[in-house]
Amino acid sequence: MDLHLKSLFDRFQEQFGSGPGLGPGSGTCLMTVEGIAPNFIKSIYKACAALYRTDPWRRLRPPHFFGIRVGKDSDWSSKKQPFPCVQFIGGDGGDVGFYLFRSENDAKKMTGSRETICVPNVELLRVTYEPESLMFPSNRKMIKSLSLEVSGTDRFPVIDVARCMSSGVLRFRHPTLEELRFVYALVKAMSLVHPLLQEDKEGAPKWSKLMYFEPFIETVDVNWPPEMAKGYDLVAVTISHPPGQAYEEKGSSTASSTPTKYAERPREEIFIDVRANSNSNLRKCIMCEKEVHGEQALSCGQCRAVVYCDSFCQKQHWKETHKSMCGLYKAMMEREEELVIKIFVFPCSAEQPCKWLESLGVHQKGMWRRKCSCYSHCPFGLLPVKGGLWNSWGGLDDNEYPRDSPFLNHLGDGISSPILLSGWPEYYNLRSLPLSSPVADILSHPLTVYYILTTLNISSKNLLLKGKEVILHYLGPEGELDWLPAFAEISHLLNGSGNIHIVMVGTEVPTNLSGSTSGISSRVRVNLVRGIYQEEATYLPSPHIIVALNCGLDSYMSWGGALELIKSASVPAFFTEQSEISCGNAKQVLRGAGLHITHPVTPNPFRSPVKTHGTSSNLPSYSNGFVLGVNT
């Protein structure tokens, strides 16, 4: 090749590569970064692959600038954030990736309508996802030797730092170890945060095809992998759009708190209202599960706890299991009155939920829509939301639901520590709620979680007292996905001490909500993850505690893998069941899985006040009625 043609070809490759803007083709390879370890490379490739799967390029374009802060300025060698401005490229065609700039001003100077403009002596960090077939041999060799995780079907991230010289020639260098740590934190945080962006349809010019987003800011905690940690495991990462957004705090917060803005709810969606016809008198035979009308059902003459369709099933069940359990069931039935929460007087039983909700004036309103079957056609977590706490509580009177405000009696004592509660009477008194208020039926879930964290588990209580964050894995959420506004009450009960990061994992989490973050209050943050716990756990931050409410351990085969994981991790775990008998059955399941029950079955002081009867039993049951713990 002639010398002048070689020079021209080299310059073309250098400037344009094979992708949009500056394009890939720098020849850099992470294996040659000073101080890097193979596990470091594996972790960053795994994180980049996780971001790729969330497909941010579906909505994001180069003019969408994001500000990023990873920890404090003092955490970095230059006492300044390395690349605090980010844009995503390739959404309109070409190779996809994202560019990091040293300032928003640099980003604006280098952003064209379709490609990146070369500005002399301005440096940017690039992460581009290239097909393996187009990568340099050194990168392909690294991928093969380290078995690095693929992004999509055949793409891998290539990371370099580019600078345009005054002569117009591009120069590239390897990123430093510190810059790679910054990229890792960005990638982990952005994969959680970008699905929360809400489109601003009114703010966009009519002629523009570019999607505009409402101003946004969110802070998430990212776990450093062991090979990246420098004496601490977590780092707070704040993503804002546009850059420079500041928090509008609700209430006071301390230096130890992680600020989190209230995440706005999706705009109301339209669902067809279909009512399910149900007969509240129907029960199921405990032996064959055949439905039988209450007046035709047979029950055990001794304990009167279980229901049968005929005498054959009754005799068969007695031979197989009931003979050994009848005495225990009888004892539980004798305690029915003792277990009733007498401070509440509701006009209807929850066996007729629509009638009960209508008597309260909240039927088919707010969070109460999950208390009957009228909205069973709507997936969990996707109930249409109008917004506002008053609407969430179904339009109850102002004095009938907890306001989004601190507990006034605990503000002036000068002590920052969680408020310890003994039960519903104390809570209602602190909130000045009338005993006729039904909110305890929904608050049973968040206050049960709070009771476990502050009363039943010493390690989580100590972390909160020290002002630290507790990470809680919440297994099998269903109705809770629509009750998140009620979980904000935990923040006020913390009374300025510590933070709680709840990761809700379950198969009922809608696909379009999976990976999203809800900053429901200044001290409580909720991540939603769709999937089976044992399959998703490795991608989640390590928990301090695991909770499963109304889990039905003896009814679901899928619990086997989760219990094995809980056993191997030796993480404290708490389970609630509706009745003491189901809790007794759960004990057998836990022991069968080799778990050591360290917290005995006890009545939960924050169980739901609405009593029901099981479909195959006359035993009273309450949502979150009893709790037991393992590994505590």
C-alpha positions as a printed Julia matrix, in Angstrom:
632×3 Matrix{Float64}:
   0.0     0.0    0.0
   1.32    3.46  -0.92
   2.39    5.55   2.04
  -0.16    8.31   1.46
  -2.99    5.74   1.09
  -1.91    3.96   4.28
  -1.93    7.27   6.15
  -5.37    8.13   4.79
  -6.73    4.68   5.65
  -5.3     4.79   9.19
  -6.81    8.21   9.77
 -10.2     7.08   8.47
 -10.17    4.08  10.8
  -9.02    6.26  13.68
 -11.71    8.91  13.25
 -14.71    6.89  12.19
 -14.13    3.29  13.24
 -17.25    1.18  12.77
 -19.84    2.95  14.89
 -21.53    6.31  15.45
 -19.69    9.47  16.38
 -16.09    8.82  17.3
 -16.73    5.12  16.87
 -14.81    2.14  18.23
 -11.43    1.09  16.98
  -8.93    2.53  19.45
  -7.22   -0.79  20.1
  -7.28   -0.41  23.88
  -7.66   -3.54  26.02
  -8.48   -3.69  29.73
  -5.96   -6.47  30.23
  -3.18   -3.89  29.87
  -4.59   -1.43  32.44
  -2.11   -1.01  35.29
  -3.19   -2.68  38.53
  -6.25   -4.41  37.07
  -7.22   -7.92  38.15
  -9.14  -10.52  36.12
 -12.03  -10.5   38.63
 -12.29   -6.72  38.2
 -12.68   -7.17  34.43
 -15.29   -9.91  34.95
 -17.32   -7.7   37.28
 -17.35   -4.7   34.95
 -18.29   -6.83  31.92
 -21.09   -8.45  33.95
 -22.39   -5.02  35.02
 -22.25   -3.7   31.45
 -24.16   -6.75  30.21
 -26.86   -6.15  32.85
 -27.24   -2.54  31.65
 -27.44   -3.68  28.03
 -30.35   -5.98  28.88
 -32.37   -3.02  30.23
 -32.09   -1.38  26.76
 -31.76    2.32  27.7
 -31.29    3.17  23.99
 -34.97    2.44  23.42
 -35.74    5.92  24.78
 -32.46    7.75  25.39
 -30.68    9.87  22.77
 -27.45   11.97  22.85
 -29.23   15.23  23.86
 -30.45   13.53  27.04
 -27.66   14.47  29.43
 -27.43   12.87  32.87
 -25.48   14.08  35.86
 -23.76   11.48  38.01
 -22.15   11.6   41.43
 -20.41    8.57  42.88
 -19.79    8.99  46.59
 -18.07   12.22  47.63
 -15.51   14.32  45.77
 -12.96   13.43  48.45
 -13.28    9.75  47.45
 -11.4    10.45  44.21
  -7.69   11.11  43.84
  -8.13   14.54  42.24
 -10.83   15.45  44.84
 -13.2    15.83  41.9
 -15.66   13.53  40.15
 -13.85   12.15  37.05
 -16.68   12.21  34.46
 -19.85   13.68  35.99
 -21.9    13.96  32.76
 -23.23   11.02  30.69
 -25.04   10.6   27.37
 -26.22    7.48  25.51
 -25.4     7.1   21.84
 -26.57    4.78  19.08
 -30.31    4.83  19.7
 -30.88    6.13  16.16
 -28.61    3.57  14.52
 -25.05    2.31  14.63
 -23.24    0.73  17.54
 -24.73    1.51  20.92
 -22.84    2.74  23.96
 -22.48    5.74  26.25
 -20.0     8.6   26.6
 -18.84   10.23  29.83
 -17.73   13.87  29.83
 -15.78   15.94  32.34
 -18.52   18.59  32.37
 -21.95   19.31  30.95
 -20.37   22.11  28.9
 -18.04   19.61  27.21
 -21.01   17.36  26.48
 -22.95   20.16  24.8
 -19.95   21.25  22.7
 -19.36   17.7   21.44
 -22.97   16.69  20.75
 -24.27   16.96  17.21
 -27.63   15.87  15.84
 -26.3    12.52  14.62
 -22.64   12.22  15.63
 -20.08   13.35  18.16
 -18.2    16.51  17.25
 -14.41   16.43  17.7
 -13.42   19.35  19.92
  -9.64   19.85  20.29
  -8.09   18.93  23.66
 -11.35   17.73  25.22
 -11.26   14.24  26.71
 -14.17   11.82  27.05
 -14.52    8.25  28.27
 -16.32    5.89  25.89
 -18.06    2.58  26.48
 -19.24    1.09  23.19
 -20.81   -2.33  22.66
 -19.04   -3.91  19.71
 -19.74   -7.2   17.91
 -17.01   -9.69  18.77
 -16.23  -10.16  15.06
 -15.15   -6.49  14.75
 -13.03   -6.34  17.9
  -9.27   -6.19  18.0
  -7.52   -9.57  18.52
  -6.33   -8.5   21.98
  -9.9    -7.94  23.15
 -11.14  -11.2   21.64
  -8.32  -13.04  23.38
  -9.19  -11.42  26.73
 -12.88  -12.33  26.34
 -12.06  -15.94  25.57
  -9.41  -16.4   28.28
 -11.55  -14.85  31.05
 -14.92  -16.22  29.8
 -16.41  -12.72  30.02
 -20.18  -12.25  30.0
 -21.69  -11.35  26.65
 -24.03   -8.38  26.18
 -27.04   -9.35  24.11
 -26.1   -12.06  21.63
 -22.6   -11.22  20.45
 -21.55   -7.81  21.82
 -19.01   -6.84  24.43
 -18.15   -3.45  25.94
 -14.96   -1.72  24.82
 -13.78    1.0   27.2
 -11.29    3.72  26.29
 -10.58    7.43  26.73
 -10.45    9.58  23.56
  -9.0    13.03  22.94
  -9.01   15.06  19.73
  -5.67   16.8   19.19
  -5.39   20.34  17.82
  -4.3    18.82  14.51
  -7.62   16.96  14.26
  -6.06   13.55  14.9
  -7.68   11.36  17.57
  -5.57    9.91  20.35
  -6.69    7.13  22.67
  -5.51    5.84  26.03
  -6.47    3.11  28.46
  -8.79    4.16  31.27
  -7.25    4.21  34.72
  -8.3     1.85  37.48
 -10.1     4.72  39.23
 -11.99    5.65  36.06
 -13.11    2.03  35.67
 -14.48    2.06  39.22
 -16.45    5.17  38.29
 -17.82    3.44  35.17
 -18.85    0.39  37.21
 -20.82    2.5   39.7
 -22.54    4.4   36.86
 -23.52    1.22  35.02
 -24.98   -0.44  38.13
 -26.94    2.67  39.13
 -28.18    3.56  35.65
 -29.64    0.09  35.08
 -31.84    0.62  38.15
 -32.7     4.26  37.58
 -33.36    4.94  33.88
 -36.68    2.97  33.78
 -38.06    5.53  36.27
 -37.84    8.44  33.81
 -41.28    9.89  33.11
 -42.04   11.42  29.69
 -42.96   15.1   29.75
 -45.43   15.35  26.86
 -46.42   18.94  27.6
 -42.86   20.23  27.86
 -41.73   19.07  24.43
 -42.01   21.36  21.37
 -44.71   20.18  18.98
 -42.26   19.96  16.1
 -39.7    17.87  17.99
 -39.52   14.11  17.59
 -37.17   13.85  20.58
 -38.73   12.45  23.73
 -38.55   14.89  26.65
 -38.4    13.73  30.28
 -39.56   15.37  33.46
 -36.74   16.62  35.76
 -35.47   13.68  37.73
 -33.04   12.8   40.51
 -32.54    9.48  42.29
 -29.91    8.07  44.62
 -29.18    4.34  44.86
 -26.6     2.38  46.81
 -24.24    0.27  44.73
 -22.34   -2.69  46.12
 -18.66   -2.69  45.24
 -17.45   -6.18  44.34
 -14.72   -7.44  46.72
 -11.98   -6.73  44.17
 -13.14   -3.1   43.84
 -13.86   -2.26  47.47
 -11.5     0.02  49.33
 -12.46   -0.55  52.92
 -16.21   -0.15  52.35
 -18.81   -2.19  50.47
 -21.4     0.41  49.45
 -21.29    3.69  47.59
 -24.18    6.13  47.06
 -24.67    6.98  43.37
 -26.9     9.9   42.36
 -28.31   10.14  38.82
 -30.01   13.37  37.73
 -31.63   14.64  34.53
 -30.8    17.24  33.48
 -27.44   17.5   35.28
 -27.4    19.82  38.26
 -30.8    18.8   39.66
 -30.99   19.21  43.45
 -33.08   17.34  45.97
 -36.26   18.77  47.42
 -36.21   17.01  50.78
 -39.39   16.16  52.62
 -38.82   16.56  56.33
 -35.42   16.69  57.98
 -32.58   14.35  57.22
 -29.23   13.71  58.76
 -25.84   13.43  57.16
 -26.08    9.67  57.41
 -29.26    9.46  55.38
 -29.37    8.68  51.7
 -31.6    11.35  50.12
 -34.27    9.98  47.86
 -36.87   11.94  45.99
 -40.42   10.71  45.87
 -40.64    8.76  42.64
 -43.65    9.84  40.67
 -46.22    7.21  39.83
 -47.01    6.23  36.24
 -49.86    8.07  34.64
 -53.23    6.45  35.02
 -53.86    3.56  32.69
 -57.29    2.36  31.58
 -58.45   -1.07  32.59
 -61.81   -2.71  31.89
 -63.72   -3.14  35.14
 -64.75   -6.79  35.38
 -66.28   -8.06  38.62
 -65.57  -11.64  39.71
 -68.68  -13.49  40.87
 -67.76  -15.27  44.07
 -69.82  -17.07  46.68
 -68.52  -16.11  50.11
 -70.11  -19.24  51.62
 -68.01  -21.62  49.54
 -65.3   -23.62  51.28
 -62.89  -26.28  50.11
 -62.54  -29.8   51.41
 -59.15  -30.06  53.08
 -58.69  -33.55  51.59
 -59.74  -33.29  47.93
 -60.12  -29.47  47.64
 -63.64  -29.84  46.25
 -65.72  -26.7   46.74
 -68.64  -27.16  49.1
 -71.25  -24.75  50.44
 -70.83  -23.84  54.08
 -74.18  -25.24  55.12
 -73.39  -28.6   53.45
 -69.81  -28.92  54.76
 -68.79  -31.45  57.38
 -66.29  -30.56  60.08
 -64.34  -32.57  62.63
 -66.56  -33.12  65.68
 -63.65  -32.7   68.11
 -61.69  -29.66  66.92
 -64.23  -28.15  64.47
 -61.24  -26.68  62.64
 -61.23  -28.46  59.26
 -63.9   -28.88  56.58
 -64.8   -31.91  54.44
 -67.11  -32.52  51.5
 -68.27  -35.94  52.72
 -67.62  -38.62  55.33
 -65.24  -40.54  53.06
 -62.77  -37.65  52.9
 -63.2   -37.13  56.65
 -62.27  -40.75  57.46
 -59.37  -40.75  54.97
 -57.92  -37.52  56.36
 -58.19  -38.84  59.93
 -56.13  -41.9   59.01
 -53.47  -39.99  57.09
 -52.76  -36.85  59.1
 -55.58  -35.39  61.17
 -55.43  -37.94  63.99
 -52.04  -36.59  65.11
 -53.01  -32.92  64.67
 -56.57  -32.82  66.0
 -55.57  -32.01  69.58
 -53.42  -29.08  68.45
 -56.18  -27.78  66.19
 -58.65  -27.97  69.07
 -56.33  -25.95  71.3
 -56.02  -23.3   68.61
 -59.8   -23.09  68.19
 -60.16  -22.53  71.92
 -57.85  -19.52  71.63
 -59.98  -17.81  68.97
 -61.36  -15.16  71.28
 -57.96  -14.58  72.86
 -56.44  -13.81  69.47
 -59.09  -11.31  68.4
 -57.82   -7.71  68.22
 -60.53   -6.18  70.37
 -59.71   -2.5   69.83
 -61.25   -2.59  66.34
 -64.96   -2.87  65.68
 -65.61   -3.36  61.96
 -69.16   -3.93  60.65
 -68.36   -6.79  58.26
 -66.12   -9.81  58.03
 -63.51   -9.93  55.3
 -65.32  -12.99  53.97
 -67.45  -10.35  52.23
 -64.73   -7.83  51.3
 -66.79   -5.8   48.83
 -69.56   -5.31  51.37
 -67.05   -4.38  54.08
 -65.24   -1.89  51.83
 -68.53   -0.36  50.7
 -69.53    0.22  54.33
 -66.29    2.16  54.78
 -66.75    4.15  51.58
 -63.46    2.94  50.06
 -64.65    0.16  47.72
 -62.74    0.27  44.39
 -60.7     3.24  45.59
 -56.96    3.78  46.09
 -54.96    1.01  47.72
 -58.18   -0.72  48.89
 -58.73   -2.08  45.37
 -56.42   -4.95  46.29
 -58.66   -5.97  49.19
 -61.35   -7.54  46.98
 -61.5    -9.33  43.65
 -62.94   -6.43  41.62
 -59.49   -5.53  40.25
 -58.1    -9.06  39.95
 -57.83   -8.5   36.19
 -55.21   -5.79  36.79
 -51.65   -7.08  37.4
 -50.12   -6.43  40.79
 -48.3    -3.09  40.9
 -50.21   -1.65  37.93
 -53.38   -0.29  39.49
 -54.26    3.07  37.91
 -52.94    5.81  40.2
 -54.27    9.35  40.47
 -51.59   10.45  42.91
 -51.69   12.02  46.33
 -51.86   10.36  49.73
 -55.58   11.16  50.12
 -56.34    9.26  46.91
 -54.08    6.37  47.93
 -56.13    5.89  51.11
 -59.38    5.9   49.16
 -60.49    9.37  50.17
 -60.76    8.68  53.91
 -61.29   11.7   56.13
 -58.13   13.62  57.03
 -58.06   12.26  60.57
 -58.55    8.63  59.47
 -55.22    7.95  57.76
 -51.56    8.66  58.67
 -50.27   11.88  57.17
 -46.87   12.18  55.5
 -45.31   13.85  58.55
 -43.09   12.98  61.53
 -44.44   11.83  64.87
 -44.8    15.13  66.71
 -44.34   13.61  70.17
 -40.87   12.37  69.22
 -39.41   15.48  67.57
 -38.24   17.49  70.55
 -36.55   14.88  72.68
 -33.15   15.36  70.99
 -32.7    11.61  70.51
 -32.45   10.15  67.02
 -33.63    6.55  67.38
 -36.41    4.4   65.95
 -39.8     4.56  67.65
 -40.46    1.17  69.25
 -44.09    0.07  69.14
 -45.87   -2.62  71.13
 -48.98   -2.94  68.95
 -51.86   -1.24  67.22
 -53.22    0.64  70.28
 -49.92    2.47  70.75
 -49.58    3.25  67.03
 -53.14    4.59  66.73
 -52.57    6.74  69.8
 -49.32    8.19  68.4
 -50.99    9.01  65.08
 -54.18   10.28  66.79
 -56.26    7.95  64.63
 -59.78    6.86  65.64
 -60.17    3.15  66.34
 -62.78    3.07  63.59
 -60.07    3.76  60.98
 -59.42    0.64  58.85
 -55.87    1.6   57.78
 -54.34   -1.13  59.96
 -55.51   -3.69  57.4
 -53.05   -2.29  54.82
 -50.44   -1.05  57.3
 -50.13   -4.6   58.62
 -47.49   -5.3   55.97
 -45.11   -2.32  56.44
 -45.49   -2.31  60.24
 -44.84   -6.06  60.42
 -41.61   -5.43  58.51
 -40.75   -2.58  60.89
 -41.55   -4.74  63.94
 -39.23   -7.47  62.66
 -36.4    -5.0   62.0
 -36.62   -3.13  65.31
 -37.87   -5.73  67.79
 -37.28   -9.28  66.62
 -33.85   -8.9   65.01
 -31.06   -7.38  67.09
 -28.51   -6.95  64.28
 -30.83   -4.86  62.07
 -31.91   -2.79  65.07
 -28.27   -2.02  65.93
 -27.55   -0.94  62.35
 -30.48    1.49  62.45
 -29.43    2.85  65.84
 -25.99    3.57  64.36
 -27.62    5.48  61.49
 -26.69    2.87  58.89
 -28.68    1.26  56.09
 -30.39   -2.12  56.39
 -30.85   -4.11  53.18
 -33.95   -6.29  53.31
 -34.94   -8.9   50.75
 -38.74   -9.1   50.6
 -39.87  -12.36  48.98
 -43.08  -13.0   47.07
 -44.75   -9.56  46.99
 -48.24   -9.34  45.53
 -50.69   -6.76  46.89
 -47.74   -4.96  48.48
 -46.74   -3.79  44.99
 -49.79   -1.51  45.09
 -49.39   -0.6   48.77
 -45.98    1.08  48.5
 -47.34    4.46  49.69
 -48.12    2.78  53.02
 -44.46    1.72  53.37
 -43.52    5.41  53.67
 -44.76    5.22  57.27
 -41.63    3.22  58.11
 -39.54    6.31  57.33
 -41.32    8.36  60.01
 -41.07    5.55  62.55
 -37.28    5.5   62.01
 -37.36    8.99  63.54
 -34.18   10.22  61.85
 -32.13    7.06  62.36
 -30.82    4.84  59.58
 -32.21    3.88  56.17
 -33.95    0.81  54.81
 -33.41   -0.56  51.31
 -36.17   -3.08  50.47
 -35.64   -5.34  47.47
 -38.97   -6.98  46.53
 -38.43  -10.15  44.52
 -41.18  -12.33  43.07
 -42.86  -13.75  40.02
 -45.81  -11.33  40.38
 -43.64   -8.25  39.76
 -44.68   -6.96  36.31
 -41.99   -7.14  33.65
 -42.14   -3.4   32.96
 -41.56   -2.62  36.65
 -38.69   -5.07  37.14
 -35.45   -3.23  37.81
 -37.24   -0.05  38.85
 -36.61    1.92  42.02
 -39.27    3.66  44.1
 -37.98    6.31  46.47
 -41.11    6.2   48.58
 -39.62    8.36  51.35
 -36.37    9.98  52.43
 -35.29    6.88  54.37
 -37.01    3.99  52.62
 -36.23    2.87  49.09
 -37.81   -0.07  47.26
 -36.36   -1.96  44.28
 -38.62   -4.32  42.31
 -37.22   -7.47  40.71
 -39.22  -10.01  38.72
 -38.17  -13.64  39.04
 -37.57  -16.55  41.38
 -35.47  -15.54  44.35
 -32.8   -18.24  44.09
 -32.23  -17.29  40.45
 -32.02  -13.55  41.04
 -30.21  -13.41  44.4
 -26.68  -13.29  42.95
 -27.54  -10.03  41.15
 -28.95   -8.34  44.25
 -27.15   -6.44  47.03
 -26.32   -8.78  49.92
 -29.12   -8.67  52.51
 -28.91   -8.11  56.25
 -32.3    -9.8   56.65
 -34.9   -11.69  54.58
 -38.67  -11.42  55.07
 -41.61  -13.3   53.52
 -45.11  -12.27  54.64
 -48.09  -14.65  54.42
 -45.72  -16.92  52.56
 -47.66  -20.21  52.56
 -44.5   -22.25  52.96
 -46.38  -25.55  52.94
 -48.23  -24.73  49.71
 -45.55  -23.79  47.18
 -42.93  -26.15  45.81
 -40.84  -23.21  44.58
 -39.83  -22.43  48.17
 -37.34  -25.32  48.12
 -34.59  -23.49  46.22
 -35.11  -20.28  48.18
 -34.81  -22.09  51.51
 -31.62  -23.8   50.35
 -30.17  -20.38  49.5
 -31.24  -18.91  52.86
 -29.62  -21.87  54.62
 -26.3   -21.53  52.76
 -26.2   -17.74  53.24
 -26.96  -17.95  56.99
 -28.93  -14.7   56.72
 -31.61  -14.03  59.37
 -35.01  -14.73  57.87
 -38.56  -14.21  59.15
 -41.78  -15.73  57.84
 -45.37  -14.9   58.68
 -48.44  -17.07  58.25
 -52.11  -16.31  58.68
 -52.84  -18.85  61.41
 -50.84  -20.58  64.11
 -51.57  -23.94  62.54
 -50.18  -22.88  59.15
 -47.2   -21.5   61.04
 -46.79  -24.92  62.68
 -46.83  -26.53  59.24
 -44.26  -23.98  58.08
 -41.98  -25.02  60.95
 -42.0   -28.57  59.62
 -41.09  -27.32  56.13
 -38.23  -25.21  57.5
 -36.87  -28.03  59.62
 -37.14  -30.37  56.65
 -34.96  -27.94  54.7
 -32.32  -28.07  57.46
 -32.99  -24.57  58.8
 -32.68  -23.93  62.51
 -35.71  -22.17  63.95
 -34.33  -19.66  66.42
 -37.41  -17.49  66.92
 -40.51  -19.4   68.08
 -43.97  -18.94  66.64
 -45.53  -15.85  68.25
 -48.63  -13.74  67.56
 -47.76  -10.68  65.53
 -48.89   -7.47  67.28
 -49.28   -5.86  63.84
 -51.37   -8.55  62.2
 -54.37   -7.35  60.22
 -57.38   -6.61  62.44
 -59.76   -8.14  59.87
 -60.49  -11.75  60.74
 -61.13  -14.31  58.04
 -61.74  -18.06  57.94
 -59.65  -20.28  55.72
 -61.38  -21.91  52.76
 -60.79  -25.39  54.18
 -60.85  -24.53  57.86
 -62.96  -22.91  60.54
 -59.8   -21.59  62.18
 -59.61  -17.8   62.41
 -56.79  -16.3   60.38
 -55.32  -12.83  60.13
 -53.02  -11.39  57.51
 -49.5   -11.65  59.0
 -51.07  -13.35  62.02
 -48.03  -15.22  63.34
 -44.3   -14.91  62.83
 -41.33  -17.25  63.17
 -37.65  -16.78  62.41
 -34.6   -18.79  61.35
 -30.86  -18.08  61.53
 -31.56  -15.14  63.87
